[in-house]
Short mmCIF file of C-alpha atoms in Angstrom, two decimals:
data_model
loop_
_atom_site.label_atom_id
_atom_site.label_comp_id
_atom_site.label_asym_id
_atom_site.label_seq_id
_atom_site.Cartn_x
_atom_site.Cartn_y
_atom_site.Cartn_z
CA MET A 4 -64.70 -25.98 143.34
CA PRO A 5 -66.29 -27.47 140.17
CA SER A 6 -66.34 -30.90 141.82
CA LEU A 7 -68.08 -29.44 144.87
CA VAL A 8 -70.75 -27.85 142.68
CA ALA A 9 -71.20 -31.12 140.80
CA ASN A 10 -71.59 -33.00 144.06
CA ARG A 11 -74.22 -30.55 145.22
CA VAL A 12 -76.16 -30.85 141.96
CA THR A 13 -75.98 -34.64 142.13
CA LEU A 14 -77.22 -34.64 145.70
CA VAL A 15 -80.14 -32.33 144.85
CA ILE A 16 -81.17 -34.43 141.86
CA SER A 17 -80.87 -37.70 143.77
CA ALA A 18 -82.76 -36.39 146.77
CA THR A 19 -85.54 -34.98 144.60
CA GLY A 20 -86.03 -38.33 142.91
CA ILE A 21 -86.06 -40.12 146.22
CA ALA A 22 -88.54 -37.61 147.60
CA LEU A 23 -91.01 -38.66 144.92
CA PHE A 24 -90.52 -42.30 145.81
CA GLY A 25 -90.90 -41.37 149.45
CA LEU A 26 -94.32 -39.89 148.79
CA LEU A 27 -95.41 -43.10 147.07
CA TRP A 28 -93.90 -45.17 149.87
CA ASN A 29 -95.85 -43.34 152.57
CA SER A 30 -99.13 -43.27 150.66
CA CYS A 31 -100.26 -46.53 152.27
CA SER A 32 -98.65 -46.00 155.66
CA GLN A 33 -101.93 -45.94 157.54
CA CYS A 34 -103.77 -48.76 155.78
CA LEU A 35 -102.53 -51.74 157.79
CA SER A 36 -105.85 -52.35 159.48
CA ALA A 37 -107.56 -52.48 156.09
CA CYS A 38 -105.19 -55.07 154.65
CA PRO A 39 -106.89 -58.28 153.52
CA SER A 40 -105.51 -61.56 154.83
CA HIS A 41 -103.96 -64.01 152.37
CA ASP A 42 -102.89 -66.58 154.94
CA GLY A 43 -101.96 -69.89 153.32
CA ASP A 44 -102.42 -68.55 149.76
CA PRO A 45 -99.18 -69.35 147.96
CA SER A 46 -100.15 -67.18 145.01
CA ARG A 47 -99.72 -64.24 147.39
CA SER A 48 -96.67 -65.64 149.14
CA GLY A 49 -94.31 -62.75 148.34
CA TYR A 50 -94.45 -60.36 151.28
CA LEU A 51 -94.22 -57.43 148.87
CA GLU A 52 -97.07 -58.68 146.70
CA PHE A 53 -99.76 -57.82 149.24
CA ASP A 54 -102.07 -54.95 148.48
CA CYS A 55 -100.93 -53.54 151.81
CA ALA A 56 -98.41 -55.82 153.51
CA LYS A 57 -97.69 -56.01 157.22
CA LYS A 58 -95.89 -53.17 158.94
CA PRO A 59 -93.48 -51.52 158.68
CA HIS A 60 -93.43 -51.85 154.88
CA GLN A 61 -96.57 -51.44 152.81
CA SER A 62 -95.11 -51.29 149.33
CA SER A 63 -96.51 -53.47 146.56
CA TRP A 64 -93.74 -55.19 144.62
CA GLY A 65 -95.88 -54.92 141.51
CA SER A 66 -95.60 -51.15 141.65
CA TRP A 67 -91.78 -51.42 141.65
CA PHE A 68 -91.60 -53.49 138.44
CA HIS A 69 -88.14 -55.00 138.01
CA PRO A 70 -87.86 -56.38 134.42
CA ASP A 71 -85.17 -58.91 135.34
CA TRP A 72 -87.02 -60.44 138.28
CA ILE A 73 -90.47 -61.83 137.57
CA TRP A 74 -92.03 -64.18 140.10
CA HIS A 75 -93.32 -67.55 138.92
CA ARG A 76 -96.42 -68.79 140.72
CA GLU A 77 -96.08 -72.03 142.66
CA THR A 78 -98.52 -74.68 143.82
CA ARG A 79 -100.03 -74.49 147.29
CA SER A 80 -98.12 -77.49 148.65
CA SER A 81 -94.71 -76.23 147.57
CA LEU A 82 -94.77 -72.96 149.52
CA GLN A 83 -96.97 -73.62 152.52
CA GLN A 84 -94.31 -73.88 155.25
CA GLN A 85 -91.32 -72.31 153.55
CA ALA A 86 -89.64 -69.33 155.13
CA GLY A 87 -90.36 -66.91 152.29
CA ALA A 88 -94.12 -67.24 152.62
CA LEU A 89 -95.91 -64.47 154.51
CA THR A 90 -98.69 -65.38 156.91
CA ARG A 91 -100.32 -63.60 159.79
CA ASP A 92 -97.81 -65.27 162.14
CA TRP A 93 -94.66 -65.20 160.01
CA ASN A 94 -92.68 -62.47 158.25
CA ILE A 95 -89.18 -63.40 157.08
CA LEU A 96 -88.02 -59.78 157.50
CA TYR A 97 -88.04 -60.33 161.27
CA HIS A 98 -85.76 -63.38 161.06
CA LEU A 99 -82.86 -62.22 158.89
CA GLY A 100 -80.49 -61.46 161.74
CA GLY A 101 -79.45 -58.02 160.56
CA VAL A 102 -78.74 -58.88 156.90
CA GLY A 103 -82.18 -57.74 155.74
CA PRO A 104 -84.27 -54.57 155.64
CA TRP A 105 -85.23 -52.40 158.59
CA VAL A 106 -88.09 -53.61 160.77
CA GLU A 107 -89.84 -52.18 163.80
CA LYS A 108 -88.98 -53.45 167.25
CA THR A 109 -91.90 -55.51 168.55
CA VAL A 110 -90.39 -57.44 171.47
CA ASP A 111 -90.60 -55.88 174.97
CA VAL A 112 -91.97 -52.52 173.85
CA VAL A 113 -94.05 -50.08 175.88
CA GLU A 114 -97.72 -49.94 174.92
CA GLY A 115 -99.03 -46.71 173.48
CA GLY A 116 -96.73 -46.20 170.51
CA ILE A 117 -94.13 -43.51 169.92
CA ALA A 118 -96.35 -40.48 170.61
CA VAL A 119 -94.93 -38.11 173.22
CA PRO A 120 -96.61 -38.66 176.61
CA GLU A 121 -99.36 -36.19 177.45
CA GLY A 122 -98.07 -33.11 179.22
CA CYS A 123 -94.53 -33.55 177.85
CA GLU A 124 -92.51 -32.18 174.99
CA VAL A 125 -89.23 -33.34 173.50
CA GLU A 126 -86.35 -31.04 174.39
CA GLN A 127 -83.43 -32.95 172.86
CA VAL A 128 -82.97 -35.88 170.48
CA HIS A 129 -79.85 -38.05 170.38
CA MET A 130 -79.72 -40.77 167.72
CA MET A 131 -77.22 -43.51 166.97
CA ALA A 132 -78.12 -45.15 163.65
CA ARG A 133 -76.71 -47.94 161.53
CA HIS A 134 -76.08 -47.33 157.85
CA GLY A 135 -78.90 -48.22 155.47
CA GLU A 136 -79.48 -51.46 153.57
CA ARG A 137 -76.33 -52.55 151.74
CA TYR A 138 -74.82 -55.20 149.53
CA PRO A 139 -72.74 -57.91 151.25
CA THR A 140 -69.33 -57.10 152.71
CA LYS A 141 -66.26 -58.29 150.82
CA SER A 142 -65.85 -61.52 152.75
CA VAL A 143 -69.53 -62.46 152.48
CA GLY A 144 -69.59 -61.41 148.82
CA ARG A 145 -66.65 -63.69 148.02
CA ARG A 146 -68.42 -66.59 149.75
CA ILE A 147 -71.66 -65.99 147.85
CA LYS A 148 -69.94 -65.54 144.50
CA ALA A 149 -67.87 -68.70 144.94
CA LEU A 150 -71.03 -70.71 145.63
CA PHE A 151 -72.80 -69.16 142.65
CA GLU A 152 -69.91 -69.95 140.29
CA ARG A 153 -69.58 -73.53 141.58
CA MET A 154 -73.27 -74.22 141.06
CA LYS A 155 -73.32 -72.63 137.59
CA SER A 156 -70.20 -74.46 136.41
CA SER A 157 -71.45 -77.82 137.72
CA GLY A 158 -73.65 -78.37 134.67
CA ILE A 159 -76.37 -79.73 136.95
CA SER A 160 -80.04 -79.13 136.27
CA PHE A 161 -81.14 -78.44 139.83
CA LYS A 162 -84.39 -79.88 141.18
CA ASP A 163 -86.92 -79.37 143.95
CA ASP A 164 -85.95 -76.60 146.41
CA LEU A 165 -83.09 -75.43 144.16
CA ALA A 166 -84.89 -75.69 140.80
CA PHE A 167 -85.19 -71.90 140.59
CA PHE A 168 -81.39 -71.62 140.39
CA ASN A 169 -81.39 -72.86 136.80
CA ASP A 170 -82.69 -69.43 135.72
CA TRP A 171 -81.26 -67.37 138.58
CA ASP A 172 -78.51 -64.77 138.35
CA LEU A 173 -76.41 -62.96 140.93
CA PHE A 174 -78.01 -59.86 142.44
CA TRP A 175 -75.10 -57.53 141.83
CA THR A 176 -73.61 -56.70 138.43
CA ASP A 177 -70.34 -55.11 139.45
CA ASP A 178 -68.06 -55.88 142.38
CA SER A 179 -67.78 -52.14 143.06
CA GLN A 180 -71.30 -52.41 144.52
CA ILE A 181 -70.02 -54.66 147.32
CA GLU A 182 -70.38 -53.06 150.79
CA GLN A 183 -72.25 -50.05 149.36
CA LEU A 184 -75.87 -49.01 149.90
CA THR A 185 -78.48 -50.68 147.73
CA SER A 186 -80.15 -48.35 145.26
CA THR A 187 -83.04 -50.39 143.85
CA GLY A 188 -86.30 -51.86 145.08
CA PRO A 189 -88.59 -50.89 147.95
CA PHE A 190 -85.84 -51.67 150.49
CA SER A 191 -83.22 -49.45 148.86
CA GLY A 192 -80.71 -48.25 151.45
CA ARG A 193 -80.73 -44.79 149.90
CA LEU A 194 -84.51 -44.63 150.00
CA GLY A 195 -84.61 -45.91 153.58
CA ALA A 196 -82.15 -43.28 154.77
CA PHE A 197 -84.09 -40.49 153.07
CA THR A 198 -87.48 -41.60 154.37
CA THR A 199 -86.04 -41.98 157.86
CA GLY A 200 -85.04 -38.34 157.62
CA VAL A 201 -88.56 -37.40 156.54
CA ARG A 202 -90.09 -39.44 159.36
CA LEU A 203 -87.95 -37.75 161.97
CA ARG A 204 -88.50 -34.30 160.45
CA THR A 205 -92.22 -34.95 160.82
CA ARG A 206 -91.70 -36.07 164.40
CA TYR A 207 -89.26 -33.35 165.50
CA GLN A 208 -90.07 -30.38 163.29
CA ARG A 209 -90.27 -28.05 166.30
CA LEU A 210 -86.72 -28.98 167.32
CA LEU A 211 -85.50 -28.42 163.78
CA SER A 212 -86.95 -24.90 163.86
CA ILE A 213 -85.14 -24.23 167.13
CA ALA A 214 -81.86 -25.54 165.73
CA GLU A 215 -82.22 -23.43 162.59
CA SER A 216 -82.86 -20.30 164.66
CA HIS A 217 -79.34 -20.51 166.07
CA SER A 218 -76.23 -19.72 164.07
CA PRO A 219 -75.61 -22.38 161.41
CA PRO A 220 -74.28 -24.82 160.60
CA ILE A 221 -76.11 -27.60 162.40
CA LYS A 222 -73.67 -30.46 162.93
CA TYR A 223 -74.30 -34.16 162.56
CA TRP A 224 -71.80 -37.02 162.44
CA ALA A 225 -70.80 -40.14 160.50
CA SER A 226 -67.97 -42.60 160.93
CA GLY A 227 -65.53 -42.63 158.02
CA SER A 228 -67.04 -45.42 155.91
CA PRO A 229 -68.54 -44.67 152.45
CA ARG A 230 -71.85 -46.43 153.19
CA VAL A 231 -72.17 -44.69 156.55
CA ILE A 232 -71.38 -41.28 155.05
CA GLU A 233 -73.84 -41.84 152.20
CA THR A 234 -76.55 -42.88 154.67
CA ALA A 235 -76.01 -39.69 156.66
CA ARG A 236 -76.24 -37.55 153.52
CA TYR A 237 -79.48 -39.11 152.31
CA PHE A 238 -80.90 -38.83 155.82
CA GLY A 239 -79.82 -35.19 155.90
CA ALA A 240 -81.64 -34.48 152.64
CA GLY A 241 -84.82 -35.94 154.13
CA PHE A 242 -84.53 -34.24 157.51
CA PHE A 243 -82.93 -30.87 156.75
CA GLY A 244 -84.15 -30.41 153.16
CA LEU A 245 -82.40 -29.95 149.83
CA ASP A 246 -80.57 -26.85 151.06
CA LEU A 247 -78.81 -28.84 153.78
CA LEU A 248 -75.37 -27.93 152.40
CA ASN A 249 -76.07 -24.30 153.30
CA LYS A 250 -77.17 -24.94 156.87
CA THR A 251 -75.56 -28.18 158.05
CA ASN A 252 -72.10 -29.66 158.44
CA LEU A 253 -71.66 -33.43 158.28
CA GLU A 254 -68.55 -34.17 160.32
CA VAL A 255 -66.85 -37.40 159.26
CA ILE A 256 -65.06 -39.06 162.18
CA SER A 257 -62.20 -41.25 161.04
CA GLU A 258 -62.34 -44.95 161.89
CA ASP A 259 -58.57 -44.99 162.32
CA SER A 260 -57.24 -46.65 165.47
CA SER A 261 -55.24 -43.55 166.37
CA ARG A 262 -58.33 -41.67 167.59
CA GLY A 263 -58.42 -43.51 170.93
CA ALA A 264 -61.63 -42.81 172.84
CA ASP A 265 -62.52 -39.80 170.66
CA THR A 266 -64.35 -41.97 168.15
CA LEU A 267 -67.66 -43.31 166.89
CA THR A 268 -66.08 -46.73 166.26
CA PRO A 269 -64.48 -47.86 169.53
CA GLY A 270 -64.06 -51.41 168.24
CA ASP A 271 -61.42 -50.06 165.84
CA THR A 272 -59.47 -48.21 168.51
CA CYS A 273 -59.62 -50.61 171.47
CA ARG A 274 -56.50 -52.65 170.70
CA ALA A 275 -56.89 -55.10 173.57
CA TYR A 276 -60.34 -56.02 172.29
CA TYR A 277 -58.95 -57.06 168.92
CA HIS A 278 -56.06 -59.02 170.40
CA ASP A 279 -58.04 -60.85 173.11
CA PRO A 280 -58.13 -64.49 171.88
CA ASP A 281 -60.86 -65.55 174.31
CA GLU A 282 -63.41 -62.73 174.51
CA GLY A 283 -62.28 -60.30 171.83
CA HIS A 284 -63.65 -59.51 168.37
CA ASP A 285 -63.43 -63.11 167.11
CA TYR A 286 -65.32 -64.52 170.09
CA GLY A 287 -68.58 -64.00 168.22
CA TYR A 288 -67.45 -66.12 165.29
CA THR A 289 -66.43 -68.93 167.62
CA ALA A 290 -69.94 -68.92 169.09
CA LEU A 291 -71.48 -68.71 165.61
CA TYR A 292 -69.61 -71.78 164.36
CA GLN A 293 -70.54 -73.74 167.49
CA PHE A 294 -74.24 -73.10 167.05
CA ARG A 295 -74.25 -73.31 163.25
CA ALA A 296 -73.07 -76.91 163.43
CA THR A 297 -76.26 -77.89 165.28
CA TYR A 298 -78.68 -77.31 162.38
CA LEU A 299 -76.93 -77.10 158.99
CA GLY A 300 -76.26 -80.86 158.75
CA ALA A 301 -79.95 -81.72 158.36
CA ILE A 302 -80.32 -79.15 155.59
CA ARG A 303 -77.30 -80.55 153.78
CA GLU A 304 -78.82 -84.04 153.84
CA ARG A 305 -82.12 -82.79 152.42
CA LEU A 306 -80.46 -80.87 149.58
CA LEU A 307 -78.20 -83.84 148.83
CA GLU A 308 -81.21 -86.14 148.58
CA GLN A 309 -82.85 -83.75 146.13
CA ASN A 310 -79.67 -83.16 144.10
CA PRO A 311 -77.32 -86.14 144.67
CA ASP A 312 -74.67 -84.88 142.23
CA ILE A 313 -73.57 -82.01 144.47
CA GLU A 314 -72.96 -81.73 148.21
CA PHE A 315 -72.83 -78.38 149.98
CA SER A 316 -70.62 -77.41 152.91
CA ASP A 317 -71.89 -75.67 156.04
CA GLU A 318 -70.33 -72.45 154.77
CA GLU A 319 -72.23 -72.71 151.48
CA ILE A 320 -75.60 -73.48 153.07
CA TYR A 321 -75.13 -70.55 155.46
CA ALA A 322 -74.35 -68.36 152.42
CA MET A 323 -77.65 -69.45 150.85
CA GLN A 324 -79.49 -68.18 153.93
CA GLU A 325 -77.52 -64.94 153.83
CA MET A 326 -78.57 -64.47 150.21
CA CYS A 327 -82.21 -64.52 151.27
CA GLY A 328 -81.61 -61.31 153.19
CA PHE A 329 -79.16 -59.57 150.89
CA GLU A 330 -81.09 -60.29 147.69
CA THR A 331 -84.25 -59.04 149.38
CA THR A 332 -82.61 -55.68 150.06
CA VAL A 333 -81.66 -55.41 146.37
CA ARG A 334 -84.62 -56.95 144.54
CA GLY A 335 -87.38 -56.79 147.11
CA SER A 336 -87.69 -60.55 147.49
CA SER A 337 -85.60 -63.71 147.14
CA ARG A 338 -86.26 -67.27 146.12
CA TRP A 339 -83.44 -68.35 148.45
CA CYS A 340 -85.84 -67.73 151.33
CA HIS A 341 -88.04 -70.56 150.03
CA VAL A 342 -85.20 -73.08 150.09
CA PHE A 343 -85.58 -73.27 153.88
CA THR A 344 -88.34 -73.95 156.37
CA GLN A 345 -89.44 -71.46 158.98
CA ASP A 346 -87.71 -73.52 161.69
CA GLU A 347 -84.47 -73.46 159.71
CA PHE A 348 -84.65 -69.71 159.48
CA LEU A 349 -85.32 -69.43 163.20
CA SER A 350 -81.98 -71.20 163.59
CA PHE A 351 -80.29 -68.82 161.11
CA GLU A 352 -81.71 -65.87 163.01
CA TYR A 353 -80.39 -67.27 166.27
CA ALA A 354 -76.97 -67.91 164.71
CA ARG A 355 -76.78 -64.23 163.78
CA ASP A 356 -77.97 -63.23 167.26
CA VAL A 357 -75.27 -65.36 168.88
CA LEU A 358 -72.60 -63.86 166.60
CA HIS A 359 -73.34 -60.26 167.59
CA TYR A 360 -74.17 -61.05 171.21
CA TYR A 361 -70.68 -62.48 171.76
CA ARG A 362 -68.78 -60.26 169.33
CA ALA A 363 -69.64 -56.81 170.67
CA GLY A 364 -72.77 -57.19 172.80
CA PRO A 365 -73.59 -58.40 176.30
CA GLY A 366 -71.70 -61.64 175.77
CA THR A 367 -68.25 -60.03 175.76
CA LYS A 368 -66.54 -58.14 178.58
CA TRP A 369 -65.51 -55.46 176.09
CA GLY A 370 -69.01 -54.39 175.08
CA ALA A 371 -69.84 -52.02 177.93
CA VAL A 372 -66.44 -50.30 178.08
CA MET A 373 -66.64 -49.49 174.35
CA GLY A 374 -70.30 -48.47 174.33
CA TRP A 375 -70.09 -46.20 177.36
CA LEU A 376 -68.10 -43.54 175.46
CA TRP A 377 -70.98 -42.30 173.31
CA LEU A 378 -73.49 -42.90 176.09
CA ASN A 379 -71.51 -40.75 178.53
CA ALA A 380 -71.08 -37.93 176.01
CA THR A 381 -74.83 -37.99 175.37
CA VAL A 382 -75.68 -37.82 179.07
CA ASN A 383 -73.43 -34.76 179.47
CA LEU A 384 -75.33 -33.03 176.66
CA MET A 385 -78.63 -33.81 178.37
CA LEU A 386 -77.33 -32.20 181.55
CA GLU A 387 -76.41 -29.05 179.61
CA GLY A 388 -80.01 -28.80 178.47
CA PRO A 389 -81.27 -26.40 175.78
CA SER A 390 -77.98 -24.50 175.62
CA ALA A 391 -76.36 -27.58 174.08
CA GLY A 392 -78.80 -27.57 171.16
CA PRO A 393 -81.69 -29.92 170.40
CA LEU A 394 -80.43 -32.29 167.67
CA TYR A 395 -77.66 -34.90 167.70
CA PHE A 396 -77.53 -37.51 164.92
CA SER A 397 -74.67 -40.03 164.72
CA PHE A 398 -74.29 -42.69 161.99
CA VAL A 399 -72.21 -45.82 162.54
CA HIS A 400 -72.04 -49.62 161.98
CA ASP A 401 -73.97 -52.33 163.81
CA GLY A 402 -70.76 -53.27 165.62
CA ASP A 403 -70.85 -49.84 167.27
CA ILE A 404 -74.52 -50.00 168.27
CA ALA A 405 -74.20 -53.34 170.11
CA PRO A 406 -71.67 -51.96 172.65
CA MET A 407 -73.82 -48.88 173.31
CA ILE A 408 -76.89 -51.06 173.94
CA THR A 409 -74.73 -53.21 176.23
CA ALA A 410 -73.50 -50.20 178.22
CA LEU A 411 -77.08 -48.97 178.47
CA ASP A 412 -78.00 -52.42 179.87
CA ILE A 413 -81.45 -52.26 178.35
CA ILE A 414 -81.75 -55.53 176.37
CA THR A 415 -80.17 -58.02 178.71
CA ASP A 416 -80.97 -61.70 179.09
CA PRO A 417 -80.64 -63.20 182.60
CA LYS A 418 -78.10 -65.74 181.32
CA HIS A 419 -75.74 -65.77 178.36
CA LEU A 420 -77.23 -67.21 175.17
CA PRO A 421 -76.48 -70.94 174.75
CA THR A 422 -74.71 -72.16 171.60
CA THR A 423 -76.15 -75.67 171.64
CA ARG A 424 -79.82 -74.83 171.10
CA VAL A 425 -82.14 -71.95 170.18
CA GLN A 426 -83.28 -69.94 173.19
CA HIS A 427 -86.65 -68.81 171.88
CA ASP A 428 -87.57 -66.53 174.80
CA ARG A 429 -84.47 -64.32 174.50
CA LYS A 430 -84.52 -60.53 174.54
CA TRP A 431 -81.46 -60.05 172.31
CA ARG A 432 -82.63 -60.22 168.69
CA LYS A 433 -80.28 -58.71 166.13
CA SER A 434 -83.02 -57.91 163.62
CA GLN A 435 -84.72 -55.71 166.19
CA VAL A 436 -81.62 -54.31 167.90
CA SER A 437 -79.77 -53.14 164.81
CA PRO A 438 -81.23 -54.15 161.45
CA MET A 439 -79.90 -52.31 158.45
CA GLY A 440 -81.02 -48.74 158.94
CA GLY A 441 -81.58 -49.48 162.64
CA ARG A 442 -81.69 -46.55 165.03
CA THR A 443 -81.74 -45.96 168.76
CA ILE A 444 -83.12 -42.56 169.76
CA PHE A 445 -82.79 -40.96 173.18
CA GLU A 446 -85.47 -38.34 173.82
CA LEU A 447 -84.99 -35.83 176.62
CA LEU A 448 -88.53 -35.03 177.76
CA SER A 449 -89.67 -31.92 179.60
CA CYS A 450 -92.91 -32.63 181.46
CA GLY A 451 -95.30 -30.62 183.64
CA HIS A 452 -95.87 -26.91 184.25
CA LYS A 453 -92.92 -24.62 184.73
CA ASP A 454 -92.33 -23.34 188.26
CA GLU A 455 -89.35 -22.04 190.22
CA THR A 456 -87.49 -25.31 189.69
CA GLY A 457 -88.57 -25.80 186.08
CA PRO A 458 -90.39 -28.77 184.51
CA ALA A 459 -89.32 -32.27 185.35
CA LYS A 460 -86.93 -33.98 182.93
CA TYR A 461 -87.10 -37.59 181.75
CA VAL A 462 -85.27 -39.82 179.27
CA ARG A 463 -87.16 -42.08 176.89
CA ILE A 464 -85.56 -44.70 174.63
CA ASN A 465 -86.94 -45.41 171.16
CA ILE A 466 -85.36 -48.44 169.45
CA ASN A 467 -86.56 -48.84 165.87
CA ASP A 468 -89.90 -47.20 166.63
CA GLY A 469 -90.49 -49.34 169.69
CA ILE A 470 -90.39 -47.49 173.01
CA THR A 471 -88.23 -49.61 175.32
CA ALA A 472 -88.29 -49.13 179.07
CA ILE A 473 -85.01 -48.96 180.98
CA PRO A 474 -85.03 -51.81 183.52
CA GLY A 475 -85.50 -50.44 187.03
CA CYS A 476 -85.90 -46.88 185.77
CA GLU A 477 -89.34 -46.49 184.24
CA SER A 478 -91.36 -44.39 186.71
CA GLY A 479 -91.79 -41.39 184.40
CA PRO A 480 -94.50 -40.60 181.84
CA GLY A 481 -94.73 -43.30 179.19
CA SER A 482 -92.37 -45.53 181.22
CA SER A 483 -89.58 -42.98 180.81
CA CYS A 484 -86.67 -42.64 183.24
CA PRO A 485 -86.18 -39.53 185.43
CA LEU A 486 -83.10 -37.70 184.15
CA LYS A 487 -81.39 -37.61 187.55
CA ASP A 488 -81.82 -41.39 187.89
CA PHE A 489 -80.61 -41.93 184.33
CA VAL A 490 -77.47 -39.89 185.04
CA THR A 491 -76.77 -41.85 188.23
CA ARG A 492 -77.40 -45.15 186.47
CA THR A 493 -75.09 -44.26 183.56
CA LYS A 494 -72.31 -43.17 185.90
CA GLU A 495 -72.55 -46.47 187.76
CA LYS A 496 -72.43 -48.42 184.49
CA GLY A 497 -69.32 -46.50 183.51
CA GLU A 498 -67.61 -47.34 186.80
CA GLU A 499 -68.49 -51.01 186.30
CA ALA A 500 -67.13 -51.00 182.74
CA GLY A 501 -63.86 -49.31 183.61
CA ASP A 502 -61.67 -46.69 181.95
CA PHE A 503 -61.55 -47.12 178.16
CA ARG A 504 -57.96 -45.98 177.73
CA GLU A 505 -56.67 -48.22 180.50
CA LYS A 506 -58.77 -51.28 179.60
CA CYS A 507 -57.89 -51.06 175.93
CA GLY A 508 -54.16 -50.76 176.58
CA LEU A 509 -53.78 -47.28 175.08
CA SER A 510 -51.07 -44.78 175.97
CA GLU A 511 -51.67 -41.85 178.31
CA GLU A 512 -51.45 -39.55 175.30
CA ALA A 513 -54.48 -41.19 173.69
CA ALA A 514 -57.86 -39.45 173.91
CA ASP A 515 -59.87 -40.58 176.93
CA ARG A 516 -63.35 -39.38 175.86
CA ILE A 517 -65.46 -38.11 172.98
CA THR A 518 -64.94 -34.39 172.32
CA PHE A 519 -66.59 -33.78 168.94
CA LEU A 520 -70.25 -34.13 170.01
CA HIS A 521 -71.27 -30.50 170.36
CA GLN A 522 -73.11 -27.89 168.35
#
């Protein structure tokens, strides 16, 4: 009991502090149109140094003073075309391939913004969200740390693009931080989760009142990973308020393979997916390595010319690009971004897109069968209507969002992504599908006047604050999809994907569907 009380006190204190930061964060949320342009001005090259930077983040890095990370001004010629510079046509946050902060979806979105269509109201909300901004995973962290230690122990005084490294230090101080949410800077994972809760409370306050009028607790869900659970708790503090422990119940769903289909993490329970040598889990890495080899060689030659006493491997150069994103989430900006050109980061972005496209997205035969589980459970709740309750929030990993998007068949390229070149006109972009803190929200809309048959029902999809039309099903208000058509479409997608238990090679005793999603 004492530990429970301590946990509650800690949560209240943490959430209160974050609330204050949240107020500061949102204070400039409407000033985008008033932002001055600093195009081509390298003295304003840090995208957090703007008085009011481009959406979705408006924070000034100066207001977040970090005593261990002071920017040094550079000359105009040194920063003009480098990837870290912010111009009206370039923002590195949109090209980090899911290893950087949350950004809004801007590709293939419905005009008109996220406002509810006139004559409609939201009846239910179903969200699948990725955990907030985090430190690298263990494998990536080992790769980054090994590179850092090799460069430091080399005794080289680095020049040109790598000159900053002479005074640079690693962006984590303790290995216990690895894989956990970031807690500092304007892109803090904890802050992002809390402010997401506040944003959605603002958007769906009427539904929260309805949910609170029924018998508590209100349930919401997280897969059994510390960073996912922590994200859900900070979100809960923002959405439900500081008394959330008295009126909510966060249900943690184990990521253990024994759960079968009754899971938020189907990639952990679908055994055949993991053991498939051709199109299984590792398929994405095969595609990544194939494409990565097309662009890293030229970078290696440039760095070797600048610093002839050390030669970097493809793995090390790729780690440098990863550090651009991960350090940004911790410190708000990263000099590693400036090591590369914009074209080189377009290639990095595409490498990350290819990885996730073929690992758990449309590029693997396993994507739809895994993603249909949560999608089907959500459709059943929509059919139940108000009696099922208005709010459903689920927190997972990006590897669980990709299959759901695949089953939904909403961001689909006409042909599989090539691994020999960048396909610039693609729809699948990891940074906009599931950045850190990424969220896909299904809104059940009730539109029109009530009569003997009731108002018409529609489904609208909001991916990272970009309304995204469902291909072939967008005849409703705001390009929404009629509920009856959405149900038919989802059923057909499920039949195409096949039975999860059978496809994944599970026993007949294994769960064949999700059962925990209910209020």
